[in-house]
XYZ file of C-alpha atoms in Angstrom:
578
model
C 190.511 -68.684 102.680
C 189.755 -70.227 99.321
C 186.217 -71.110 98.573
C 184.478 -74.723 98.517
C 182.139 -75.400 95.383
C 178.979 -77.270 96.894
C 178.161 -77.840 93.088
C 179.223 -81.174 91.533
C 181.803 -81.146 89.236
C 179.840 -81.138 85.734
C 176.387 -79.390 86.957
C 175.729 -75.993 86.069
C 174.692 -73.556 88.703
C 171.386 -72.414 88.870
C 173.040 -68.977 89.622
C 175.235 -68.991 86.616
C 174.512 -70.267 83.740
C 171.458 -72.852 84.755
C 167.988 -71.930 84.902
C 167.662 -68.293 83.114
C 164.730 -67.331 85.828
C 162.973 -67.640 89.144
C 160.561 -70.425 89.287
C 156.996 -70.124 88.693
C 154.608 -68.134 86.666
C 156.365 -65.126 85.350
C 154.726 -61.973 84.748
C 153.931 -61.214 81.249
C 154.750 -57.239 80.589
C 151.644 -56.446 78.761
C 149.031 -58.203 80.994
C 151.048 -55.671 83.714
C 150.715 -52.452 81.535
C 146.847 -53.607 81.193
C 146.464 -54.288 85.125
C 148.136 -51.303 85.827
C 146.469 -49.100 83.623
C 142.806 -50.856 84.458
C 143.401 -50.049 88.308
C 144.807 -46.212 87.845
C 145.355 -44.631 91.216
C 143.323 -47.108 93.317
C 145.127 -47.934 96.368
C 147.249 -51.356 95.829
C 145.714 -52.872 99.578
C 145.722 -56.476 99.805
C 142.053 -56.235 101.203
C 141.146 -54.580 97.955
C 142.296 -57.457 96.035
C 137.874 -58.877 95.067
C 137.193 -55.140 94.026
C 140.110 -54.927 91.736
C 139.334 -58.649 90.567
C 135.753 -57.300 89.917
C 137.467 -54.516 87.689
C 139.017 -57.190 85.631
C 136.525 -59.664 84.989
C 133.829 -57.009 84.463
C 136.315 -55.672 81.310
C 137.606 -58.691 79.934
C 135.204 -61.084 81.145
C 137.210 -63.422 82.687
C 140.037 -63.519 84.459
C 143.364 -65.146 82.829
C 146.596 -66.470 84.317
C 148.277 -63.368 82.769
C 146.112 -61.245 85.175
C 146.393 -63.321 87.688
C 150.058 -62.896 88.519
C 150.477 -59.500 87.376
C 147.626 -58.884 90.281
C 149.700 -60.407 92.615
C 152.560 -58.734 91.578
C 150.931 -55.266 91.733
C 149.502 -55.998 95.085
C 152.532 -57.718 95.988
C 150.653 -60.723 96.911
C 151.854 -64.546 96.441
C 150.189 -65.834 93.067
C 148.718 -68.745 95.109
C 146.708 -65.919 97.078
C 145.377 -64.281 94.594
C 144.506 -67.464 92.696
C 142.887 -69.439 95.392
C 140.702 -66.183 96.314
C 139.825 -65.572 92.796
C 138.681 -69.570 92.107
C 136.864 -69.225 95.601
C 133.831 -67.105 94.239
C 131.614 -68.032 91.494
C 130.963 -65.181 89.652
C 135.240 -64.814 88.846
C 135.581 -67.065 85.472
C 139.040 -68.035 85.789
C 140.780 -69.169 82.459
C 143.802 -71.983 82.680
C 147.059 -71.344 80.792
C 145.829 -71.804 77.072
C 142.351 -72.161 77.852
C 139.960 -70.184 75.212
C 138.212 -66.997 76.670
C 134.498 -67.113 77.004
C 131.877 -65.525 74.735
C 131.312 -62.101 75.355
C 128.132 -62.685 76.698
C 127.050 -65.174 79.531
C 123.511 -65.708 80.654
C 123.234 -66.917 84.889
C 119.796 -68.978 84.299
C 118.670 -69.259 88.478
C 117.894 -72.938 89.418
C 116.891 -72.377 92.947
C 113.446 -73.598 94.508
C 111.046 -70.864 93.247
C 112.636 -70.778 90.110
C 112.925 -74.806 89.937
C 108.727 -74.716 90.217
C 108.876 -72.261 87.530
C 110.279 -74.534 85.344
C 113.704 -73.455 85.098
C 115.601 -76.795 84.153
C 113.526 -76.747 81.076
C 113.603 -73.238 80.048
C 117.212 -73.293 80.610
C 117.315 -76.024 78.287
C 115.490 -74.442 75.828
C 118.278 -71.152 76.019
C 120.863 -73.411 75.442
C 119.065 -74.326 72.452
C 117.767 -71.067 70.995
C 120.755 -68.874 71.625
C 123.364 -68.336 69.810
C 126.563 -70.236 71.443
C 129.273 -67.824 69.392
C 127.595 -64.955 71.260
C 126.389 -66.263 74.646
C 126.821 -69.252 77.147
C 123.997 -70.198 79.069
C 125.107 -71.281 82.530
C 123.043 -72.355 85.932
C 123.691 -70.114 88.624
C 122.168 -70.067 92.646
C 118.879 -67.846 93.464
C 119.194 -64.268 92.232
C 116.866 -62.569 94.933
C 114.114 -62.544 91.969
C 111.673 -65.305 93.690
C 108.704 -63.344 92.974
C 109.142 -62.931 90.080
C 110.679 -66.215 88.554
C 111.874 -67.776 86.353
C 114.954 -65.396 86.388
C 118.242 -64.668 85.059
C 121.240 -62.421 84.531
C 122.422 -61.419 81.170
C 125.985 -59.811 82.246
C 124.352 -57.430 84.901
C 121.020 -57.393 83.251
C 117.935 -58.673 85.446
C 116.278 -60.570 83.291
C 112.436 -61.670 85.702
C 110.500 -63.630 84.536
C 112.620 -64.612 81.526
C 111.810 -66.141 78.765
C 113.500 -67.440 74.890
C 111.978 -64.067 73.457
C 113.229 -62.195 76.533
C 116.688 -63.415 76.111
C 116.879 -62.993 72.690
C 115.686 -59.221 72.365
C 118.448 -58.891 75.189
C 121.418 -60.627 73.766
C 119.786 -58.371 70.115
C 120.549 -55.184 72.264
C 123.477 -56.566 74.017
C 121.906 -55.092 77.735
C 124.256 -56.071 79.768
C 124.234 -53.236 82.279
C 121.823 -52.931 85.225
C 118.633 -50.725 85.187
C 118.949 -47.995 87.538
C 115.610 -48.329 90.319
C 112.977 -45.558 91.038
C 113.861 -45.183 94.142
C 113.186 -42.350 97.065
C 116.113 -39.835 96.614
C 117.349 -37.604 99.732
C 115.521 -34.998 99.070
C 112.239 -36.781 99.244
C 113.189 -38.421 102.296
C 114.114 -35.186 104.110
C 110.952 -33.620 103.344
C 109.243 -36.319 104.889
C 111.434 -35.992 108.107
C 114.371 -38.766 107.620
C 117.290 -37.817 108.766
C 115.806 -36.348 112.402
C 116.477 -39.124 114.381
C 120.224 -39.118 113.742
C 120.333 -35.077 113.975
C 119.129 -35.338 117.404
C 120.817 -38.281 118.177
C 124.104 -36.022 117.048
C 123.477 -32.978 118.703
C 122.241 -34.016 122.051
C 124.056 -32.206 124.777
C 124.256 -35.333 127.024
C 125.355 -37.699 123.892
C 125.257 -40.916 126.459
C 121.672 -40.577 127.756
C 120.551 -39.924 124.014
C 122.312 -43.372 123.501
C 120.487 -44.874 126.003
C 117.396 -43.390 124.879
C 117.897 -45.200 121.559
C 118.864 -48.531 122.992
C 116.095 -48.597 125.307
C 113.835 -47.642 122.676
C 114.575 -50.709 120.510
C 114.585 -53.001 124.102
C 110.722 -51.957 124.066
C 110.395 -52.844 120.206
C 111.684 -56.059 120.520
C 114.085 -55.812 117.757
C 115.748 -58.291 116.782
C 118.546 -59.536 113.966
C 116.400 -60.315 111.203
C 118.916 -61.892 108.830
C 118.005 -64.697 110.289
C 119.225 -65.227 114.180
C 117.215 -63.036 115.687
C 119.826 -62.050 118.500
C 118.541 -59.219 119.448
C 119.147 -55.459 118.521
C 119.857 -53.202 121.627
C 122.222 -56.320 123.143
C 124.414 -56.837 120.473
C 124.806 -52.784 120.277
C 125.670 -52.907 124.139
C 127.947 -55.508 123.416
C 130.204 -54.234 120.884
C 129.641 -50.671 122.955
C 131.397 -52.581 126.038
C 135.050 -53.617 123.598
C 137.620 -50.652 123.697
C 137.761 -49.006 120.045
C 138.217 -47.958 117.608
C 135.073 -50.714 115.922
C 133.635 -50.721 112.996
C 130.177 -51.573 111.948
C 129.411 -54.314 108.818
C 126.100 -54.622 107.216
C 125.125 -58.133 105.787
C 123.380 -56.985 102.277
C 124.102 -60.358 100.852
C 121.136 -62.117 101.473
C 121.836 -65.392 99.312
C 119.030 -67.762 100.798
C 117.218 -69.389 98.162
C 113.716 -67.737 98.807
C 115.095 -64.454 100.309
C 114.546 -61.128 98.446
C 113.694 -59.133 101.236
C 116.765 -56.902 102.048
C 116.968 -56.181 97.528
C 113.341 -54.786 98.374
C 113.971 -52.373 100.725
C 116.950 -51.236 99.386
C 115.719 -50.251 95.959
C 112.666 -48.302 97.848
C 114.106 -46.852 100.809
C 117.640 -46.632 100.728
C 117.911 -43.445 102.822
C 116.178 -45.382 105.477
C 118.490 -48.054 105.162
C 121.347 -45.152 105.339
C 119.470 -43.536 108.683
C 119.382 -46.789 110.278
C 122.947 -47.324 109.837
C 124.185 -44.509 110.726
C 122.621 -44.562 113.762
C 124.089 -47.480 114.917
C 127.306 -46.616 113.894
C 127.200 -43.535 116.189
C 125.851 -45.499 119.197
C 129.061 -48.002 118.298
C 131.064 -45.541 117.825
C 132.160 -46.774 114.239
C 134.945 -45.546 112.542
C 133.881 -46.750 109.392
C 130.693 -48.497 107.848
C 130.910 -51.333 105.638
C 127.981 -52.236 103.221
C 128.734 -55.713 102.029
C 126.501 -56.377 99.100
C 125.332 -59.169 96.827
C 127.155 -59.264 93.609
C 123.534 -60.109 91.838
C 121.988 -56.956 93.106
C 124.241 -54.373 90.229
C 121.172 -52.351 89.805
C 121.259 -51.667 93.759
C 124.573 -50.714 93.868
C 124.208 -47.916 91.340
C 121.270 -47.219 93.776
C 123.772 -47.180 97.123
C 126.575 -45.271 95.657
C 124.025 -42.364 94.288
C 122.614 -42.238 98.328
C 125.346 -42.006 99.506
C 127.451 -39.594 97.262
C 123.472 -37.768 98.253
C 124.535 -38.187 101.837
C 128.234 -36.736 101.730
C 127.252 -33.685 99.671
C 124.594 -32.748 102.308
C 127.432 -32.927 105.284
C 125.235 -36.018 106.542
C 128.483 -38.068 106.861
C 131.910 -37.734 106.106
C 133.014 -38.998 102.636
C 135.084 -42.342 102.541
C 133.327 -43.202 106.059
C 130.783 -44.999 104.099
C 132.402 -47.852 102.214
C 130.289 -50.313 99.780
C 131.901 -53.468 98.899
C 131.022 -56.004 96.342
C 130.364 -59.516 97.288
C 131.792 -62.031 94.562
C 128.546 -65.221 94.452
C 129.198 -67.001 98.113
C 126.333 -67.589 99.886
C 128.665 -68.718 102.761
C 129.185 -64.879 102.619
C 126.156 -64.127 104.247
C 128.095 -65.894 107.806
C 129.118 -62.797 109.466
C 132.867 -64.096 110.001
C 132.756 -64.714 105.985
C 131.531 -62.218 105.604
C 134.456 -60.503 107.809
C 136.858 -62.307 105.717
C 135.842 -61.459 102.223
C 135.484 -58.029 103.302
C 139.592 -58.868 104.002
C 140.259 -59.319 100.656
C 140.053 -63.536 101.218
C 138.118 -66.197 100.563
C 135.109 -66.519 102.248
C 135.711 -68.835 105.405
C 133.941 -68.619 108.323
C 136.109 -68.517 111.284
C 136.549 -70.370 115.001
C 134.465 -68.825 117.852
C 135.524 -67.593 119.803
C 136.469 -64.731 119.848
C 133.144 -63.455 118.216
C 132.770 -60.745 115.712
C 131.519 -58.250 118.615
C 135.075 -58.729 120.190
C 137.035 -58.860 117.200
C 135.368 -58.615 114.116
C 136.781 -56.652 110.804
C 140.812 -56.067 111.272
C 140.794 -57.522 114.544
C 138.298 -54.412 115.778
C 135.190 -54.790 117.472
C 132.538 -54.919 114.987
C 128.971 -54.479 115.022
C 127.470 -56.618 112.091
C 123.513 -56.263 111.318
C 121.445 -56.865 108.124
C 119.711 -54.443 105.924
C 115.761 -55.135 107.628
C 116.884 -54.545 110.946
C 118.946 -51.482 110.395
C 115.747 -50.032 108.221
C 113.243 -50.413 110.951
C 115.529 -48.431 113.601
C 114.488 -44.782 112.046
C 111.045 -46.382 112.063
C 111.160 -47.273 115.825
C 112.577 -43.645 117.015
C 110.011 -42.142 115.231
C 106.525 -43.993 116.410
C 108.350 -45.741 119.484
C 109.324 -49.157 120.564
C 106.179 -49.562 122.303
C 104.038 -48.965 118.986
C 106.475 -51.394 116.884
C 106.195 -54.043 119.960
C 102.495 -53.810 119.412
C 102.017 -54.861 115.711
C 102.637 -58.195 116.264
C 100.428 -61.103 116.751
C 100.071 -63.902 119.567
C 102.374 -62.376 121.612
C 105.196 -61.487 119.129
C 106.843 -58.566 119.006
C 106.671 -56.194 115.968
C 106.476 -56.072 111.889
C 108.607 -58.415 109.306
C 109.244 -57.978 105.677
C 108.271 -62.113 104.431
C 109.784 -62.869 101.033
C 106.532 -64.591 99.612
C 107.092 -67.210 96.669
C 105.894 -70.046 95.184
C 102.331 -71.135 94.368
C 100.253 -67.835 95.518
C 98.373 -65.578 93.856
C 100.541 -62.451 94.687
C 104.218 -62.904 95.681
C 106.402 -60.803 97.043
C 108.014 -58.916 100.073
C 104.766 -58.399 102.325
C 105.411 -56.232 105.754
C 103.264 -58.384 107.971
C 102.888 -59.206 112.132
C 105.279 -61.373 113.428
C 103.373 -64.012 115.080
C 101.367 -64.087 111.716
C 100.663 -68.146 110.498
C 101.365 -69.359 107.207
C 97.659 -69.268 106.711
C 96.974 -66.134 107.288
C 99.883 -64.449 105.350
C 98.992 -66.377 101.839
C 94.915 -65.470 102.397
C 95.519 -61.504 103.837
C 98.994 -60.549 102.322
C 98.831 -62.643 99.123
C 95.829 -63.085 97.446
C 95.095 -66.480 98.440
C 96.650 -69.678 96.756
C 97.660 -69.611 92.728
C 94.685 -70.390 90.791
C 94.783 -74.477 90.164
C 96.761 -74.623 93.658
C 96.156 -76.235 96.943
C 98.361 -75.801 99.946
C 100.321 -78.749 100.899
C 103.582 -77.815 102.053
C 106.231 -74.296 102.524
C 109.487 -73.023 103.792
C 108.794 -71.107 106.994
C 113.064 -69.952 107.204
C 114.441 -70.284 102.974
C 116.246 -73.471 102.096
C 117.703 -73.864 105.588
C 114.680 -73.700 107.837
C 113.376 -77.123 106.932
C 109.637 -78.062 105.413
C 106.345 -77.740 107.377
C 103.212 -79.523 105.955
C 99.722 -77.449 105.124
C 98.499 -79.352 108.979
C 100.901 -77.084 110.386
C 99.627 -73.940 108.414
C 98.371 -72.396 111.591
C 101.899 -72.047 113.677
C 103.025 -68.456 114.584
C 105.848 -67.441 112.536
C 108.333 -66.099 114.788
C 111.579 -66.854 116.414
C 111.279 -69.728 118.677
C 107.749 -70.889 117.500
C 109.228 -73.559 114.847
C 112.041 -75.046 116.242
C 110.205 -77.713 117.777
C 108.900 -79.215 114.410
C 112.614 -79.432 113.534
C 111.751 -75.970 111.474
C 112.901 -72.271 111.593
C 111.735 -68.625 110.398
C 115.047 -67.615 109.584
C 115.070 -64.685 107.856
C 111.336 -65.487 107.077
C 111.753 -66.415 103.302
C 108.470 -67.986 102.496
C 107.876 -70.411 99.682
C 104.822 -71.951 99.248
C 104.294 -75.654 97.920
C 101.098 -77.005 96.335
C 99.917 -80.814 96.025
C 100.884 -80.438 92.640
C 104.799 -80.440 93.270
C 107.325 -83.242 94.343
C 108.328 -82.399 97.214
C 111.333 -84.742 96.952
C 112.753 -82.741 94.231
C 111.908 -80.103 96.413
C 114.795 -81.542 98.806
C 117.264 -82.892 95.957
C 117.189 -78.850 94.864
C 118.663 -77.530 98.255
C 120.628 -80.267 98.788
C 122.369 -79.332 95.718
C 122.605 -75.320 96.794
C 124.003 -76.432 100.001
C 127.112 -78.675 98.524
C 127.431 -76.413 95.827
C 127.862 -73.200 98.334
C 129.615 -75.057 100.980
C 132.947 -73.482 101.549
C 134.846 -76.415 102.030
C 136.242 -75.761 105.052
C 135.184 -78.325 107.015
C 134.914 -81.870 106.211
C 131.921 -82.494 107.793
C 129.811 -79.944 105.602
C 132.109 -80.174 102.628
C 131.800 -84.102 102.345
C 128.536 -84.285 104.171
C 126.658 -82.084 101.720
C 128.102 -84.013 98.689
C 127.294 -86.642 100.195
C 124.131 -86.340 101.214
C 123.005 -85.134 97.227
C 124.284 -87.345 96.096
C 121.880 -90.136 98.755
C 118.989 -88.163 97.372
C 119.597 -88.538 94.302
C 118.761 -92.679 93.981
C 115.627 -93.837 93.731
C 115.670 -94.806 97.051
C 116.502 -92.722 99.821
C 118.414 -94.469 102.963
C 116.802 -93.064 106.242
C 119.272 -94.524 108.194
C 122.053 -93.499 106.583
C 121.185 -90.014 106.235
C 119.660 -89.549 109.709
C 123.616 -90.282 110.682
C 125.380 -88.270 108.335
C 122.502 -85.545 109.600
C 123.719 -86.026 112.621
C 127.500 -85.942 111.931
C 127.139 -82.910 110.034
C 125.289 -80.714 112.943
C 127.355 -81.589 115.469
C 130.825 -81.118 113.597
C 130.291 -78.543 111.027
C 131.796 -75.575 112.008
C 129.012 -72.848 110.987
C 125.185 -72.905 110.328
C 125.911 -73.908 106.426
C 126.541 -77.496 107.559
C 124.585 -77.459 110.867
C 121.149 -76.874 108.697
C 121.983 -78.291 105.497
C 119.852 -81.377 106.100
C 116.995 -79.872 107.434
C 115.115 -80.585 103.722
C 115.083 -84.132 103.371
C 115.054 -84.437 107.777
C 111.347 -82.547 107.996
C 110.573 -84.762 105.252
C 110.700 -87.814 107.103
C 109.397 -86.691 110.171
C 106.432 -84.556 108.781
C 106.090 -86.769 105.288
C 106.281 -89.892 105.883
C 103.630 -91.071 103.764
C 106.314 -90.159 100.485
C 108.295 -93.357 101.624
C 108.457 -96.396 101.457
C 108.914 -98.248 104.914
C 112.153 -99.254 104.441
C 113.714 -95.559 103.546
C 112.251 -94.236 106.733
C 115.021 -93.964 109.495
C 114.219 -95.606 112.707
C 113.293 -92.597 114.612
C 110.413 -91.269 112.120
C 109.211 -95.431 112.070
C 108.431 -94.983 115.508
């Protein structure tokens, strides 16, 4: 049967001799060799694919087109994967076809709240300035977990708190790019002191499901609960992932990114083998196959820290190696969403997902998975070893336990402070900090970090716990404290979180992704338009689909209902008029 051309007579065949390659971005040899070379005898896993980005732009310093697609092709991943994952998370520079490679050198200057009070728009000014351009770019970049110690910035991996023009300068001199190693307690010290009992016993219990029950009920009587800032508590969520067929896995949310928030960075870089302890506790009462330590991308220094513990922990027999696996987050505050979270730890962008199903149900790889945050896994070894009914006890007016508050802003002494819950505002700045910065008067704070809205210094006297705010429109969060004098504008206050929140939105959903813009962008004119914001408010809590969008406009809302002498009449929506 002879065969029929489909070709027109006088067009050349795209098999033949037409187009001389596949379409798209071809992969250059050399940027392959360097890929291939740079990853060695890693595994080529898709979910791999922000670690082995990491390994790239941490050598070159960016991440070019030429890498790009001969990641994909290593990992055998569409380029459009690989790209839209890479251009998801801020700290990945990626370079266009043709577009100039960076200096080698780029300074993160933080421009969140604590550091905004601190006079960071000018100093980063003043960088830009006095450094060197050829050597070093001076970029903005989201809160770095330094509050207390702001202003603050990031020369490669270098902590840089406070910083200042001489700071940077003797830095960029030495070219210290590379994180400083914490003093922190090693294994050894933490064995002598007991650690480690708790989860011996737990282990070699001859009835293992009563010892399990002795644990859960123990942190039932403590109160415990998630203190990354739902506050669902412990022993519930345990049962719950305890009640899904395995095999589960357990997640821990180490990427506190909450403007305000430094708590989790503290403990870790003091007490990581408590940290450890806690966790694997909970992965034995879950049952865990493996444990996941997601953590921030701008805590290197605590990394170094983790993989020391637990390279401590595997050569002691304490755990089994490659159970343990710590994973670098990539700068995505919508991260810190446990489904993101979930997702990035996937090897994807950062998206929170549809609920249900929940993360307890089917979390990481479709398993149930248990997902907590550093604090509440550290207290657990605490709890077993005084007893839930001595943790229950420390609290105040009724509330249940201790809390590490991330303390910044205008007091004397800021900082993580282990404190009642149930403790006020007022009695946390005068017994836990000192008192109020010299110069300073109380006038306003963030009970909850950017997204737990703005109480005024009348309100000073409210218990800080779960459930004790929400009726002033306000939340504790994960109790990131910053403290406001008369001194600051409170409106610029509100125009800085606004821009965190549209600048971290994930873009996901319109209702955050536009309402966040949208809403900056409203607080940026002179005049602000109650009415029109108190609607987009309203559109974005009841459409956005996680709590990025749902409490993004919580700052300039507690404004106008607890400020409303900062307006004029006519900016003030209806509501707060009456």
């Amino acid at each position: 049967m002879a065969t029929v051309s489909l070709v027109p007579p006088g067009v050349a065949s795209r098999r033949g001799r037409g187009r001389p390659h596949p379409k798209g971005r071809q992969v250059e040899p050399g940027a392959l060799a360097e890929v291939r070379a740079l990853l060695g005898e890693r595994p080529r896993d898709p979910e791999l694919l922000i670690e082995h980005l990491h390994l790239l732009q941490d050598r070159f310093g960016h991440l070019s087109a030429a890498h790009l697609a001969a990641l994909a092709e290593e990992l055998k991943l569409a380029q459009a994967e690989v790209f839209e994952v890479a251009t998801f998370y801020a700290h990945f520079d990626v370079r266009r076809e043709g577009e100039p490679a960076p200096p080698a050198m780029t300074l993160r200057v933080c421009d969140s709240v604590a550091c905004m009070l601190a006079g960071a728009e000018a100093l980063r000014a003043e960088l830009e300035r006095g450094l060197d351009p050829t050597r070093v770019r001076v970029v903005h970049a989201p809160c770095m977990g330094a509050c207390d110690r702001a202003p603050a910035a990031m020369l490669g991996q270098r902590l840089l708190a406070p910083v200042s023009l001489e700071v940077a300068r003797a830095a960029v001199a030495d070219r210290a790019v590379e994180p400083e190693l914490p003093e922190a307690q090693d294994l050894r010290a933490y064995l002598a002191e007991g650690g480690h009992r708790q989860l011996r016993t737990l282990r070699t219990a001859t009835d293992p499901e009563a010892a399990i029950e002795r644990v859960l009920g123990e942190l039932d009587r403590a109160g415990l609960r998630g203190l990354g800032g739902a506050g669902f508590p412990t022993a519930r969520k345990w049962r719950i992932v305890r009640s899904y067929p395995g095999p589960r896995e357990l997640c821990v949310n180490a990427d506190e990114g909450e403007p305000g928030t430094f708590k989790d960075g503290w403990h870790l870089a003091r007490h990581p083998h408590r940290f450890l302890e806690g966790m694997l506790i909970a992965g034995h009462v879950v049952a865990a196959e493996r444990m996941w330590i997601y953590l921030r991308d701008e805590y290197p220094h605590i990394r170094l820290l983790l993989a020391r513990a637990i390279g401590e922990l595997e050569a002691e027999g304490l755990v089994e190696p490659g159970r343990i696996v710590l994973r670098r987050g990539a700068g995505a505050y919508i991260c810190g969403e446990e489904s993101a979270l979930i997702e990035s730890l996937e090897g994807k962008r950062g998206l929170p997902r549809h609920r249900p199903p929940y993360v307890a149900e089917r979390g990481l790889f479709g398993r149930p998975t248990l997902v907590n945050n550093v604090e509440t896994l550290s207290w657990v070894p605490v709890i077993l070893d005084k007893g839930g009914d001595w943790f229950a006890s420390q609290g105040r007016r009724g509330a249940k336990g201790l809390r590490s508050f991330s303390v910044s802003g205008r007091v004397r002494e800021p900082g993580v402070k282990i404190a009642p819950a149930g403790i006020t505002l007022r009695e946390l700045v005068d017994e836990f900090c000192g008192g109020m910065a010299p110069g300073h008067e109380l006038a306003a704070y963030l009970p909850g970090g950017a997204s737990g809205g703005i109480l005024p210094a009348r309100l000073a006297d409210l218990p800080l716990d779960f459930g004790t705010l929400e009726r002033e429109g306000c939340f504790v969060g994960s109790h990131a404290v910053v403290v406001f004098s008369k001194s600051d504008d409170l409106r610029a206050v509100a125009r800085n979180l606004l821009a965190f929140f549209a600048d971290e939105s994930c873009g996901q959903c319109t209702p955050c992704r536009v309402g966040t813009e949208k809403a900056s962008a409203l607080l940026e004119r002179p005049r602000w338009d109650g009415a029109l914001l108190a609607e987009l408010a309203q559109a974005m809590r009841d459409a956005s689909i996680c709590g990025l969008g749902q409490a993004a406009p919580n700052p300039f809302e507690s404004l106008f209902r607890h400020f409303p002498e900062l307006f004029a009449a006519d900016e003030l929506p209806r509501r707060a008029e009456a």
